[in-house]
Amino acid sequence: MNQRQHPRHEEPRPADAPPGGSPAGNLDTLRQQAAALRAAADAAIAHALSANSQDFNAAMRQEGGQ
């Protein structure tokens, strides 16, 4: 009830730029870090799996929203 009696007129604040550069530069850095993490995870999984497990995973891999 109090909010209906006293409407708030706040203007949205613009998003602050992250420190140390442009948002696009940070996005590229994040993409590179994600690609490196994925490559490391793939390498760890491949190292941990036997050949039969790798064949099974390759046969069961879903692609394109299956």
mmCIF file of C-alpha atoms in Angstrom:
data_model
loop_
_atom_site.group_PDB
_atom_site.id
_atom_site.type_symbol
_atom_site.label_atom_id
_atom_site.label_comp_id
_atom_site.label_asym_id
_atom_site.label_seq_id
_atom_site.Cartn_x
_atom_site.Cartn_y
_atom_site.Cartn_z
ATOM 1 C CA MET A 1 0.000 0.000 0.000
ATOM 2 C CA ASN A 2 2.822 2.365 0.829
ATOM 3 C CA GLN A 3 4.340 1.856 -2.621
ATOM 4 C CA ARG A 4 1.069 2.687 -4.328
ATOM 5 C CA GLN A 5 0.792 5.948 -2.460
ATOM 6 C CA HIS A 6 4.360 7.022 -3.209
ATOM 7 C CA PRO A 7 5.407 5.891 -6.687
ATOM 8 C CA ARG A 8 9.117 5.660 -7.311
ATOM 9 C CA HIS A 9 10.591 7.345 -10.327
ATOM 10 C CA GLU A 10 14.016 5.813 -10.732
ATOM 11 C CA GLU A 11 15.869 5.957 -14.003
ATOM 12 C CA PRO A 12 17.763 2.815 -14.986
ATOM 13 C CA ARG A 13 21.489 3.116 -14.476
ATOM 14 C CA PRO A 14 23.736 2.408 -17.437
ATOM 15 C CA ALA A 15 25.887 -0.670 -17.064
ATOM 16 C CA ASP A 16 29.360 0.150 -15.828
ATOM 17 C CA ALA A 17 32.216 -0.798 -18.100
ATOM 18 C CA PRO A 18 34.383 -3.490 -16.577
ATOM 19 C CA PRO A 19 37.770 -2.293 -15.379
ATOM 20 C CA GLY A 20 40.760 -2.807 -17.596
ATOM 21 C CA GLY A 21 39.317 -2.502 -21.065
ATOM 22 C CA SER A 22 36.349 -2.776 -23.317
ATOM 23 C CA PRO A 23 33.606 -5.366 -22.802
ATOM 24 C CA ALA A 24 34.491 -6.947 -26.156
ATOM 25 C CA GLY A 25 38.068 -7.516 -25.021
ATOM 26 C CA ASN A 26 36.855 -9.257 -21.878
ATOM 27 C CA LEU A 27 34.476 -11.386 -23.915
ATOM 28 C CA ASP A 28 37.330 -12.548 -26.123
ATOM 29 C CA THR A 29 39.378 -13.393 -23.047
ATOM 30 C CA LEU A 30 36.488 -15.372 -21.571
ATOM 31 C CA ARG A 31 36.016 -17.252 -24.836
ATOM 32 C CA GLN A 32 39.711 -18.147 -24.936
ATOM 33 C CA GLN A 33 39.597 -19.329 -21.328
ATOM 34 C CA ALA A 34 36.485 -21.403 -22.029
ATOM 35 C CA ALA A 35 38.100 -22.982 -25.096
ATOM 36 C CA ALA A 36 41.228 -23.826 -23.079
ATOM 37 C CA LEU A 37 39.116 -25.310 -20.282
ATOM 38 C CA ARG A 38 37.132 -27.404 -22.748
ATOM 39 C CA ALA A 39 40.315 -28.655 -24.406
ATOM 40 C CA ALA A 40 41.771 -29.579 -21.010
ATOM 41 C CA ALA A 41 38.565 -31.392 -20.049
ATOM 42 C CA ASP A 42 38.493 -33.283 -23.347
ATOM 43 C CA ALA A 43 42.128 -34.289 -22.884
ATOM 44 C CA ALA A 44 41.476 -35.472 -19.312
ATOM 45 C CA ILE A 45 38.458 -37.502 -20.393
ATOM 46 C CA ALA A 46 40.318 -39.041 -23.326
ATOM 47 C CA HIS A 47 43.209 -39.954 -21.049
ATOM 48 C CA ALA A 48 40.888 -41.551 -18.474
ATOM 49 C CA LEU A 49 38.815 -43.625 -20.905
ATOM 50 C CA SER A 50 39.800 -46.937 -22.390
ATOM 51 C CA ALA A 51 39.529 -47.517 -26.152
ATOM 52 C CA ASN A 52 36.220 -49.359 -25.723
ATOM 53 C CA SER A 53 34.806 -46.502 -23.680
ATOM 54 C CA GLN A 54 35.880 -43.996 -26.316
ATOM 55 C CA ASP A 55 34.182 -46.024 -29.060
ATOM 56 C CA PHE A 56 31.016 -46.242 -26.978
ATOM 57 C CA ASN A 57 30.983 -42.493 -26.288
ATOM 58 C CA ALA A 58 31.573 -41.705 -29.939
ATOM 59 C CA ALA A 59 28.647 -43.913 -30.931
ATOM 60 C CA MET A 60 26.344 -42.386 -28.299
ATOM 61 C CA ARG A 61 27.292 -38.709 -28.840
ATOM 62 C CA GLN A 62 24.276 -36.515 -29.510
ATOM 63 C CA GLU A 63 24.542 -33.841 -32.133
ATOM 64 C CA GLY A 64 22.252 -31.036 -33.127
ATOM 65 C CA GLY A 65 19.590 -31.454 -30.454
ATOM 66 C CA GLN A 66 18.889 -35.152 -30.854
#
